[in-house]
PDB file of C-alpha atoms and ligand atoms in Angstrom:
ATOM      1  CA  UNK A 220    -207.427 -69.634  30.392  1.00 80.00           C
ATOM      2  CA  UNK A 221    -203.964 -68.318  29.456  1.00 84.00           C
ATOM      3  CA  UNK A 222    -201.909 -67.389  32.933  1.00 93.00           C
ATOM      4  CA  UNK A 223    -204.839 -69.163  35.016  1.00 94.00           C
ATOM      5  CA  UNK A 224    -201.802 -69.715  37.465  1.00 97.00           C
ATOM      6  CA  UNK A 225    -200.426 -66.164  37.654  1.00 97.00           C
ATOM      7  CA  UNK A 226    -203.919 -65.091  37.788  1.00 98.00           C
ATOM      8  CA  UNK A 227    -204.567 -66.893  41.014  1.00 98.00           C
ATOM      9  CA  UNK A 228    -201.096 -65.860  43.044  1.00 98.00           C
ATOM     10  CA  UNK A 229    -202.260 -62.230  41.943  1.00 98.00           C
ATOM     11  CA  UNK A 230    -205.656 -62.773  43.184  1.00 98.00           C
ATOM     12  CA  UNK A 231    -204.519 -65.063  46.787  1.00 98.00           C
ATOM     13  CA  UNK A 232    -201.456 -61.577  46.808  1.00 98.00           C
ATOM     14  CA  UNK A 233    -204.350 -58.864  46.508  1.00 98.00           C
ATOM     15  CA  UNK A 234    -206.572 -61.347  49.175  1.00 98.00           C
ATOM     16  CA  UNK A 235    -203.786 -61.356  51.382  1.00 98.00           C
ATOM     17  CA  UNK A 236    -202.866 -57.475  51.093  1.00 98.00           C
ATOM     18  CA  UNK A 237    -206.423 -56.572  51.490  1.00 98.00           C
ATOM     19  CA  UNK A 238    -207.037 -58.570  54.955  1.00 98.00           C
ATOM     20  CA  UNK A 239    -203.726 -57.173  55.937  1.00 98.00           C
ATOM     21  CA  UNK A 240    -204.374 -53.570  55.083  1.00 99.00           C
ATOM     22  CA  UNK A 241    -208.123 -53.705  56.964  1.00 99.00           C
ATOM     23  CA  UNK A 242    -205.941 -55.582  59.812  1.00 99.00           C
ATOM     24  CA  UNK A 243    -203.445 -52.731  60.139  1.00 99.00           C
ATOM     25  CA  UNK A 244    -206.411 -49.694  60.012  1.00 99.00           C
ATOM     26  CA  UNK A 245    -207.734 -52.000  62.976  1.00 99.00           C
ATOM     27  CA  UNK A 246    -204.368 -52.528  65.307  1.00 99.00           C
ATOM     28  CA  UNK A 247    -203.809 -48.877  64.601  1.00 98.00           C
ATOM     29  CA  UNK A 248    -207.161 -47.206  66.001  1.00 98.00           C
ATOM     30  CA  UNK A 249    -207.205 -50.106  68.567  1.00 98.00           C
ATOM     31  CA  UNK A 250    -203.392 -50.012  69.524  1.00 98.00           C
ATOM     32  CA  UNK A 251    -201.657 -46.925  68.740  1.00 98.00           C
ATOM     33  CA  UNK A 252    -205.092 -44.883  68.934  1.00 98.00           C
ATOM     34  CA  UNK A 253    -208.797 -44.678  71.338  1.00 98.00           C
ATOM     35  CA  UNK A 254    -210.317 -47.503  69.280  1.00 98.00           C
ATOM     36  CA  UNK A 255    -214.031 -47.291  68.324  1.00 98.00           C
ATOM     37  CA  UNK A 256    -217.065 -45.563  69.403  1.00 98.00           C
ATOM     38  CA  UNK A 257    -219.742 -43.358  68.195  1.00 98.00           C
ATOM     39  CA  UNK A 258    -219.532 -40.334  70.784  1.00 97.00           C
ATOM     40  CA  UNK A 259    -217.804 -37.246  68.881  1.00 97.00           C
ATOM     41  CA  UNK A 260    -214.561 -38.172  69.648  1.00 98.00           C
ATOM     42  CA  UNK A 261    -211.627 -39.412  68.168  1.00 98.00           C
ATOM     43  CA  UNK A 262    -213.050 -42.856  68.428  1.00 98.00           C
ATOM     44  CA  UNK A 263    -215.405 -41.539  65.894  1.00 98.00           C
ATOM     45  CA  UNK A 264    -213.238 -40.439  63.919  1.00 98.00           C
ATOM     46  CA  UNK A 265    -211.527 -43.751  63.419  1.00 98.00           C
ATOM     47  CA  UNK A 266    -214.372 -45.043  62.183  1.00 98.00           C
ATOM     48  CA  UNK A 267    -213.433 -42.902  58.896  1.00 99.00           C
ATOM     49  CA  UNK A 268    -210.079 -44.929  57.622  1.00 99.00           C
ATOM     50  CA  UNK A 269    -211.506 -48.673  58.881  1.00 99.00           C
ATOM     51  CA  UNK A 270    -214.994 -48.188  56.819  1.00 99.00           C
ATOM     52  CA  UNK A 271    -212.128 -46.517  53.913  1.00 99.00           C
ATOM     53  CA  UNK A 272    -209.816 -49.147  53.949  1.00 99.00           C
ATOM     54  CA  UNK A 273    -212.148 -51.675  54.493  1.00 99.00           C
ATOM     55  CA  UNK A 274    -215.169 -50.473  51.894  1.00 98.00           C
ATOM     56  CA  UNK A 275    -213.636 -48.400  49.648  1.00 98.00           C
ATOM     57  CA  UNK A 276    -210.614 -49.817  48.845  1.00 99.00           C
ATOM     58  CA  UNK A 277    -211.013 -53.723  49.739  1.00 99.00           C
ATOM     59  CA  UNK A 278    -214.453 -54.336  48.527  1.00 99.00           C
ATOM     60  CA  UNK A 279    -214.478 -51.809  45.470  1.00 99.00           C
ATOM     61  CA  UNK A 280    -211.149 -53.804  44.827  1.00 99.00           C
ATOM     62  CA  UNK A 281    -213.304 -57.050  44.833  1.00 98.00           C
ATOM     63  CA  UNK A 282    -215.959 -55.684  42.916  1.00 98.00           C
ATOM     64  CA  UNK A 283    -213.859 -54.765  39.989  1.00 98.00           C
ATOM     65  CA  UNK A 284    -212.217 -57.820  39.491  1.00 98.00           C
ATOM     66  CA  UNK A 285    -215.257 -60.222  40.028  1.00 98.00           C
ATOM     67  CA  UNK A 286    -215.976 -60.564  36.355  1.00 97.00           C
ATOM     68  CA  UNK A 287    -212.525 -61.478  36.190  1.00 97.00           C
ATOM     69  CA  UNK A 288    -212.623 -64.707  38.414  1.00 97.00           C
ATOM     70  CA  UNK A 289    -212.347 -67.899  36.113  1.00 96.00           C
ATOM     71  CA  UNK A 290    -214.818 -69.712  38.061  1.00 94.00           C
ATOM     72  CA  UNK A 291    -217.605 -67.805  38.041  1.00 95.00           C
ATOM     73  CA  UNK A 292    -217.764 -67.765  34.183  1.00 95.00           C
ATOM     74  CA  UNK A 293    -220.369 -70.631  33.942  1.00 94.00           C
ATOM     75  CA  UNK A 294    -222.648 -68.940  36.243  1.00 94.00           C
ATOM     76  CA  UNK A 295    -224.974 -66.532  34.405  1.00 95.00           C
ATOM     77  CA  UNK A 296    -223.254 -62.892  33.615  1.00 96.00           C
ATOM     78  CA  UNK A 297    -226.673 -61.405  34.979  1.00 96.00           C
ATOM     79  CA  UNK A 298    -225.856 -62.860  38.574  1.00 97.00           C
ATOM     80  CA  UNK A 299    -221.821 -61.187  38.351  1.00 97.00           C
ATOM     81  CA  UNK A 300    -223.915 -57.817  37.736  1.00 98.00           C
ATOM     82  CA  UNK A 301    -225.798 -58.290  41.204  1.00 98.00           C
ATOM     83  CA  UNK A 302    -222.420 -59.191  42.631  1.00 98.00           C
ATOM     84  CA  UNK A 303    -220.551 -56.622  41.374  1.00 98.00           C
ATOM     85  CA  UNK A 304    -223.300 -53.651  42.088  1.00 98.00           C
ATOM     86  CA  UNK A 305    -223.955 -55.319  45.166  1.00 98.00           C
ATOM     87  CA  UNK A 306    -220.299 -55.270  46.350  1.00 98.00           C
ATOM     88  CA  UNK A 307    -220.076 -51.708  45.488  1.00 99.00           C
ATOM     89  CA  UNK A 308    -223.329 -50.638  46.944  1.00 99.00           C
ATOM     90  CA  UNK A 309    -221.670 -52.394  50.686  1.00 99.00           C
ATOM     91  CA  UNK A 310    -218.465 -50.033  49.765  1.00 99.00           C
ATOM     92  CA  UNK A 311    -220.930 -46.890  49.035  1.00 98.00           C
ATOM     93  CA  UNK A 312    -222.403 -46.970  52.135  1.00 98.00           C
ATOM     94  CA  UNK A 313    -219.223 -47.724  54.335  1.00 98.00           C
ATOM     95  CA  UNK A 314    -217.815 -44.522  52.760  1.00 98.00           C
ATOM     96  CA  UNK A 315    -220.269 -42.674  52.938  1.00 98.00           C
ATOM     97  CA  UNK A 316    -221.152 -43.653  57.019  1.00 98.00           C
ATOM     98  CA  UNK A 317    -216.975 -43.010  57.501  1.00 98.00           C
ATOM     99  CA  UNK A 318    -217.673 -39.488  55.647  1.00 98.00           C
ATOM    100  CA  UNK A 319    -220.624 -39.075  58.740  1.00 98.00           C
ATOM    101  CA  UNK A 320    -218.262 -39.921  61.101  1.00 98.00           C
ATOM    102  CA  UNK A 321    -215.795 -37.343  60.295  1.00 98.00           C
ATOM    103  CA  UNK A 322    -218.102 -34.573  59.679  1.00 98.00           C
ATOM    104  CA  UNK A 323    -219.587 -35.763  62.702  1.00 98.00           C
ATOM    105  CA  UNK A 324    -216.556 -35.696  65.111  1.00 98.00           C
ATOM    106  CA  UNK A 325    -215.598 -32.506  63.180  1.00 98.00           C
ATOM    107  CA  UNK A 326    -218.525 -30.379  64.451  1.00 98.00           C
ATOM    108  CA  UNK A 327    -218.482 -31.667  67.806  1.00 98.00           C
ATOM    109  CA  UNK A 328    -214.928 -30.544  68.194  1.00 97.00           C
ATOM    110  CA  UNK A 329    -215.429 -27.118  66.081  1.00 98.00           C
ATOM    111  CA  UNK A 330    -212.979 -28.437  63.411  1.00 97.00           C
ATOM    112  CA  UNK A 331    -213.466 -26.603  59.913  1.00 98.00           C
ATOM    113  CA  UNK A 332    -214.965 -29.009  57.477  1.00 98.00           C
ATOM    114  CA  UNK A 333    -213.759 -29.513  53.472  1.00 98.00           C
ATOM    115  CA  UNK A 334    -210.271 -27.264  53.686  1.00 98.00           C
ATOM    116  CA  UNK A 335    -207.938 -30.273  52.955  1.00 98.00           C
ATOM    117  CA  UNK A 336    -206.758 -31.563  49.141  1.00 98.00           C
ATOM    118  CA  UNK A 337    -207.659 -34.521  50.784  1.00 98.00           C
ATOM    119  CA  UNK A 338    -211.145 -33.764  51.612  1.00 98.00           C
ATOM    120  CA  UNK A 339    -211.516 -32.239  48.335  1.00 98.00           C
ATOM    121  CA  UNK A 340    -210.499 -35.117  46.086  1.00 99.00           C
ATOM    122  CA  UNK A 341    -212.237 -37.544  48.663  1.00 98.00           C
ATOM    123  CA  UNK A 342    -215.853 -35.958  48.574  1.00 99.00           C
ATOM    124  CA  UNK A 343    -215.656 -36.008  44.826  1.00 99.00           C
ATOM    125  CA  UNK A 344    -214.570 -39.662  44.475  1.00 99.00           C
ATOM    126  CA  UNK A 345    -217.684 -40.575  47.027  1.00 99.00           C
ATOM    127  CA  UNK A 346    -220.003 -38.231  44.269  1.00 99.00           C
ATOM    128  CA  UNK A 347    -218.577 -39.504  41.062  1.00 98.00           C
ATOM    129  CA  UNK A 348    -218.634 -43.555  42.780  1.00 99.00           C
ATOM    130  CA  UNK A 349    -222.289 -42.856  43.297  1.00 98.00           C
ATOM    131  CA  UNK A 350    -223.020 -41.416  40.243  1.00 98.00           C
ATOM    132  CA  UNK A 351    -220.596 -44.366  38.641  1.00 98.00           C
ATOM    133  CA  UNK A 352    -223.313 -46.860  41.030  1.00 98.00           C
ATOM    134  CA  UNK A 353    -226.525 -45.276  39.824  1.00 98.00           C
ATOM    135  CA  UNK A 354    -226.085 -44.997  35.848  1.00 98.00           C
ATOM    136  CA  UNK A 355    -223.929 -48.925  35.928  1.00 98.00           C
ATOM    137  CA  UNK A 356    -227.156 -50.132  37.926  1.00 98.00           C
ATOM    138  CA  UNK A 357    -229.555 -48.116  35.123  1.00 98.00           C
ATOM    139  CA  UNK A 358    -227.463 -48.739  32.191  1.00 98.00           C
ATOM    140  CA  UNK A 359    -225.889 -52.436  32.485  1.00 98.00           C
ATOM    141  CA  UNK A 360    -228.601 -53.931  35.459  1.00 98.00           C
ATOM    142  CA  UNK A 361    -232.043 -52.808  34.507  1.00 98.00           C
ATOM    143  CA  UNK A 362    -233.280 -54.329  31.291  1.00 97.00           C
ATOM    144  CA  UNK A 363    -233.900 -51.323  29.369  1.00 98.00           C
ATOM    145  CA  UNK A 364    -230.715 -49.872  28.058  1.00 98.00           C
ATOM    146  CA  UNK A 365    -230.367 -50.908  24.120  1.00 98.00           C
ATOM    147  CA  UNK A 366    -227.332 -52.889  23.121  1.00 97.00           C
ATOM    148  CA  UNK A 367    -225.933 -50.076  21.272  1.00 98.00           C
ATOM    149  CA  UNK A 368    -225.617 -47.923  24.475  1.00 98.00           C
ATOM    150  CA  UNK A 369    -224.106 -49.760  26.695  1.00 98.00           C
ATOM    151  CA  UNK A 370    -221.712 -50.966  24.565  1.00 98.00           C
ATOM    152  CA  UNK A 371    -220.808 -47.067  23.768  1.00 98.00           C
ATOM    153  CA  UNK A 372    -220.869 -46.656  27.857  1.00 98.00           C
ATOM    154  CA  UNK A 373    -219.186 -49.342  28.466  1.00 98.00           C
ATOM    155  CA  UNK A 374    -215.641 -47.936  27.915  1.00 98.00           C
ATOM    156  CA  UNK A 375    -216.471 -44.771  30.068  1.00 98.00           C
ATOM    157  CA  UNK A 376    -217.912 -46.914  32.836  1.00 98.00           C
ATOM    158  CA  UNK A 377    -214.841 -48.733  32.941  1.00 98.00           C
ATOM    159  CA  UNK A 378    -211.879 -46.174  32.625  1.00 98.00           C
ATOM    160  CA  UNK A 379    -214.074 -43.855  35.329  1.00 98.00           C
ATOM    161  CA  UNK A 380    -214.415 -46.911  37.649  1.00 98.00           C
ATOM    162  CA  UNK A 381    -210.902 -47.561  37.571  1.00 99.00           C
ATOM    163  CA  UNK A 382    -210.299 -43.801  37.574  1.00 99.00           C
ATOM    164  CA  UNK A 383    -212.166 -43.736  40.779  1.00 99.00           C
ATOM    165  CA  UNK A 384    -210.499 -46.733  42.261  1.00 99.00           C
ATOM    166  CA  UNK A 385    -206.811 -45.255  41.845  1.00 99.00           C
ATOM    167  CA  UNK A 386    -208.287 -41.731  43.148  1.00 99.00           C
ATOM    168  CA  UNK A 387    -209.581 -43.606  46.133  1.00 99.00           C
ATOM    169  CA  UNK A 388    -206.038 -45.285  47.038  1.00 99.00           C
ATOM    170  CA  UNK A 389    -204.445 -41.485  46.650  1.00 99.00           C
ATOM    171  CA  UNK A 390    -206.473 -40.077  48.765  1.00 99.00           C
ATOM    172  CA  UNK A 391    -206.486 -42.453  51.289  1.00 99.00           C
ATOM    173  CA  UNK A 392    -202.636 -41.823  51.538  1.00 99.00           C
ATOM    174  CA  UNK A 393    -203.057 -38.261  51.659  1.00 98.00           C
ATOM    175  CA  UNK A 394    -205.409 -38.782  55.026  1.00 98.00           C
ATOM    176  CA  UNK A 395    -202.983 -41.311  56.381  1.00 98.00           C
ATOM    177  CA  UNK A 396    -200.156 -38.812  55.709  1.00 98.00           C
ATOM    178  CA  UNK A 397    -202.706 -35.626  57.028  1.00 98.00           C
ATOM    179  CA  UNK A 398    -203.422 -37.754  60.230  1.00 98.00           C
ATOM    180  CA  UNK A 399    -200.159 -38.752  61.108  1.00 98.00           C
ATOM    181  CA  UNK A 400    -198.650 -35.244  60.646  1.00 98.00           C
ATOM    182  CA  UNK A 401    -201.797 -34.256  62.923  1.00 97.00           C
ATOM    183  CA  UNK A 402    -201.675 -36.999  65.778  1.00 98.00           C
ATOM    184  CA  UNK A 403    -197.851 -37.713  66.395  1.00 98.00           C
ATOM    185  CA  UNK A 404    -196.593 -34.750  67.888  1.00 98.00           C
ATOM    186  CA  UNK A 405    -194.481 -36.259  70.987  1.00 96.00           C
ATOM    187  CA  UNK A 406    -192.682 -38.066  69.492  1.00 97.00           C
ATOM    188  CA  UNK A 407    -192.813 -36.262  66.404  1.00 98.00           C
ATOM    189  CA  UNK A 408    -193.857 -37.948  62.759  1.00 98.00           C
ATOM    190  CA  UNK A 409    -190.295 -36.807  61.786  1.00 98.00           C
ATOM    191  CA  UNK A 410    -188.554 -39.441  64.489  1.00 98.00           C
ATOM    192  CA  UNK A 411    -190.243 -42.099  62.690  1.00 98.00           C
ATOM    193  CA  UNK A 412    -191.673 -43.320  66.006  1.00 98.00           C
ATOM    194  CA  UNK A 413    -193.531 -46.956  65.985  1.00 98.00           C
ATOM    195  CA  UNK A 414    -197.219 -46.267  64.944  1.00 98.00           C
ATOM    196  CA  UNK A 415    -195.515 -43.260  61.835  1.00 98.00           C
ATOM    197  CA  UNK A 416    -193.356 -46.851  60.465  1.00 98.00           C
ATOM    198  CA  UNK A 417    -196.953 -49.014  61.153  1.00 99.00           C
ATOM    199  CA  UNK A 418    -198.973 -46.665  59.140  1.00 99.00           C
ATOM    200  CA  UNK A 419    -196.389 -45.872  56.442  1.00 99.00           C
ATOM    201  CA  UNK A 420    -196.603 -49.877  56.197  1.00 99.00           C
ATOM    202  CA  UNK A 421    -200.231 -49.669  55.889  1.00 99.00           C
ATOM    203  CA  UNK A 422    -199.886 -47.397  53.067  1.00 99.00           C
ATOM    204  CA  UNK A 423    -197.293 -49.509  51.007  1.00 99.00           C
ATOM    205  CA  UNK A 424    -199.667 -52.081  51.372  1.00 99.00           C
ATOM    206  CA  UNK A 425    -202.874 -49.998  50.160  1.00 99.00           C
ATOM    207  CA  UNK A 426    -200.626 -48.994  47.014  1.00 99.00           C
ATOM    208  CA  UNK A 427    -199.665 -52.739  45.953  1.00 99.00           C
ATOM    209  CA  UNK A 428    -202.837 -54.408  46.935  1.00 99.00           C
ATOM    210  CA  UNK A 429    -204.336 -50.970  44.302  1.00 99.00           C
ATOM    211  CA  UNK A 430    -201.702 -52.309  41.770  1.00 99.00           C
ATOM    212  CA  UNK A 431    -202.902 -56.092  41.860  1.00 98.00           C
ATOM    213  CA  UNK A 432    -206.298 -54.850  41.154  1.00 98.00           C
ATOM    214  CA  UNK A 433    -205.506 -52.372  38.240  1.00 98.00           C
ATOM    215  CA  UNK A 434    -203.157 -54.901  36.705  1.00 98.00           C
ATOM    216  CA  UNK A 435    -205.654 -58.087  36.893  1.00 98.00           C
ATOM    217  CA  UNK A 436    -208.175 -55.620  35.555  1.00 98.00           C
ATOM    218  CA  UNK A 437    -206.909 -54.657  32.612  1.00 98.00           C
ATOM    219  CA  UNK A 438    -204.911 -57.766  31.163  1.00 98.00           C
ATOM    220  CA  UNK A 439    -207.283 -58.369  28.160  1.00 96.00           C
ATOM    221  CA  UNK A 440    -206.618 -61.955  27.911  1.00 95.00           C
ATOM    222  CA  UNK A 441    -207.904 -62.310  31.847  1.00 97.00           C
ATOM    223  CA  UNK A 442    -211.516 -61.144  30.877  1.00 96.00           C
ATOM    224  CA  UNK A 443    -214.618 -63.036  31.144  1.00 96.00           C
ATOM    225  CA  UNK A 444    -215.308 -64.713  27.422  1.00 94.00           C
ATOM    226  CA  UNK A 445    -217.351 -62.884  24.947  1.00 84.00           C
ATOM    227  CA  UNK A 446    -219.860 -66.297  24.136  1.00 61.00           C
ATOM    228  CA  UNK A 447    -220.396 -66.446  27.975  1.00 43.00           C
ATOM    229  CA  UNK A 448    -222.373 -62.779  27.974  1.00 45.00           C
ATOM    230  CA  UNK A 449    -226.310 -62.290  28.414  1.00 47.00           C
TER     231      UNK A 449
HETATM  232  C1  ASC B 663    -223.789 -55.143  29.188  1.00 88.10           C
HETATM  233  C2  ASC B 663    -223.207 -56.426  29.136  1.00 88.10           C
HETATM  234  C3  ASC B 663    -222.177 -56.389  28.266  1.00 88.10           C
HETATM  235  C4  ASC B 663    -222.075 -55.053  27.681  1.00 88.10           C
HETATM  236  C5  ASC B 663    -222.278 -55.108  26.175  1.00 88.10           C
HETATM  237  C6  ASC B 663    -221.994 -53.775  25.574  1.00 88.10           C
HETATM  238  O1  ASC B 663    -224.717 -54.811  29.896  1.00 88.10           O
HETATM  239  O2  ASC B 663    -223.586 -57.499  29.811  1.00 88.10           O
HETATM  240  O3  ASC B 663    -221.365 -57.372  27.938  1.00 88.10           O
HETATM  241  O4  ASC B 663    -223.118 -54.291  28.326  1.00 88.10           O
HETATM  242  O5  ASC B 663    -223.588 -55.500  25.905  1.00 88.10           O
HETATM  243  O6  ASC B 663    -220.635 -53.508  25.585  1.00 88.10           O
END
């Protein structure tokens, strides 16, 4: 394999920056905020960017770049299918128990529901990643689909999967940014006090572990060999 070597520092980097980033969502509920709990309060709500950061962005991360992982091209392609729908089915319902959670803590407190860009362009990436789920699992898993459309799906499947991937990382900086603005009143956000620097980290790290993935993605010379497909 050409760049096996780069290949694997990107892929131990991304490994690294993923742990990290689900490490920093946890020493920021835990430290800087009331931890976790399932009671309508903000330890509810913190459920919402650990399940996030650790489901939607870590594990969909995996999931698209599991095809792409030298070793696993002697095993059959049909098994990388059940581990990459599998994968993605664990981040589906992590997001979509985090999305409980806020709606959840939401109505107990009388918050409005859905008024945020963030909330918009979050619902809609949970939608389109199920819909993206569903129709891959159809399409590519069950043994129905004819040659000739999945190789014209193909293409869509993976520019919307990607699509949804980077979506997911934006929005997840838009609810840091939203929560952060929200929570750190005294000291302000604008004094740049401890936990506004921690989670600012956080972020950075979100946005170059989303770049690792992307770029291992879609170097054509890193994917799985053609003779190797069932
Ligand atoms: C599949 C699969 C592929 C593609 C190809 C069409 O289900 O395993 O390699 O679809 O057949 O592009």
């Amino acid at each position: 394999m050409e760049g096996y070597w780069l290949f694997l520092v990107l892929l131990v980097s991304a490994l690294l920056l993923g742990f990290l980033s689900v490490l920093f969502a946890l020493v920021w509920v835990f430290h800087y905020r009331e931890g976790l709990s399932w009671d309508g309060g903000s330890a509810e709500f913190n459920w919402h960017p650990v399940l996030i950061i650790t489901g939607f962005i870590f594990i969909q991360g995996i999931a698209i770049i599991v095809y792409r992982l030298p070793w696993t091209w002697k095993c059959s392609k049909l098994l990388i299918k059940f581990i990459h729908a599998g994968l993605n089915t664990i981040a589906m319902i992590l997001a979509i128990v985090s999305l409980v959670a806020v709606f959840d803590f939401h109505n107990a407190k009388n918050i409005p529901n859905m008024y945020s860009l963030h909330s918009w362009i979050g619902l809609t990436a949970v939608i389109f990643y199920t819909l993206q789920l569903v129709l891959g699992f159809a399409v590519f898993l069950l043994p129905f689909a004819p040659v000739s459309l999945r190789a014209s799906l193909m293409p869509i499947h993976i520019y919307s999967g990607l699509l949804i991937f980077a979506t997911v990382i934006a929005t997840a900086l838009m609810g840091v940014t939203e929560k952060l603005i929200f929570a750190l009143k005294t000291p302000a956000y604008s004094t740049s006090p401890p936990e506004a620097i921690f989670v600012n980290t956080l972020g950075l790290l979100i946005v170059i572990f989303g770049a690792l993935i992307l770029w291992m993605a879609t170097r054509p010379h890193w994917k799985r060999p053609p003779e190797q497909n069932s």
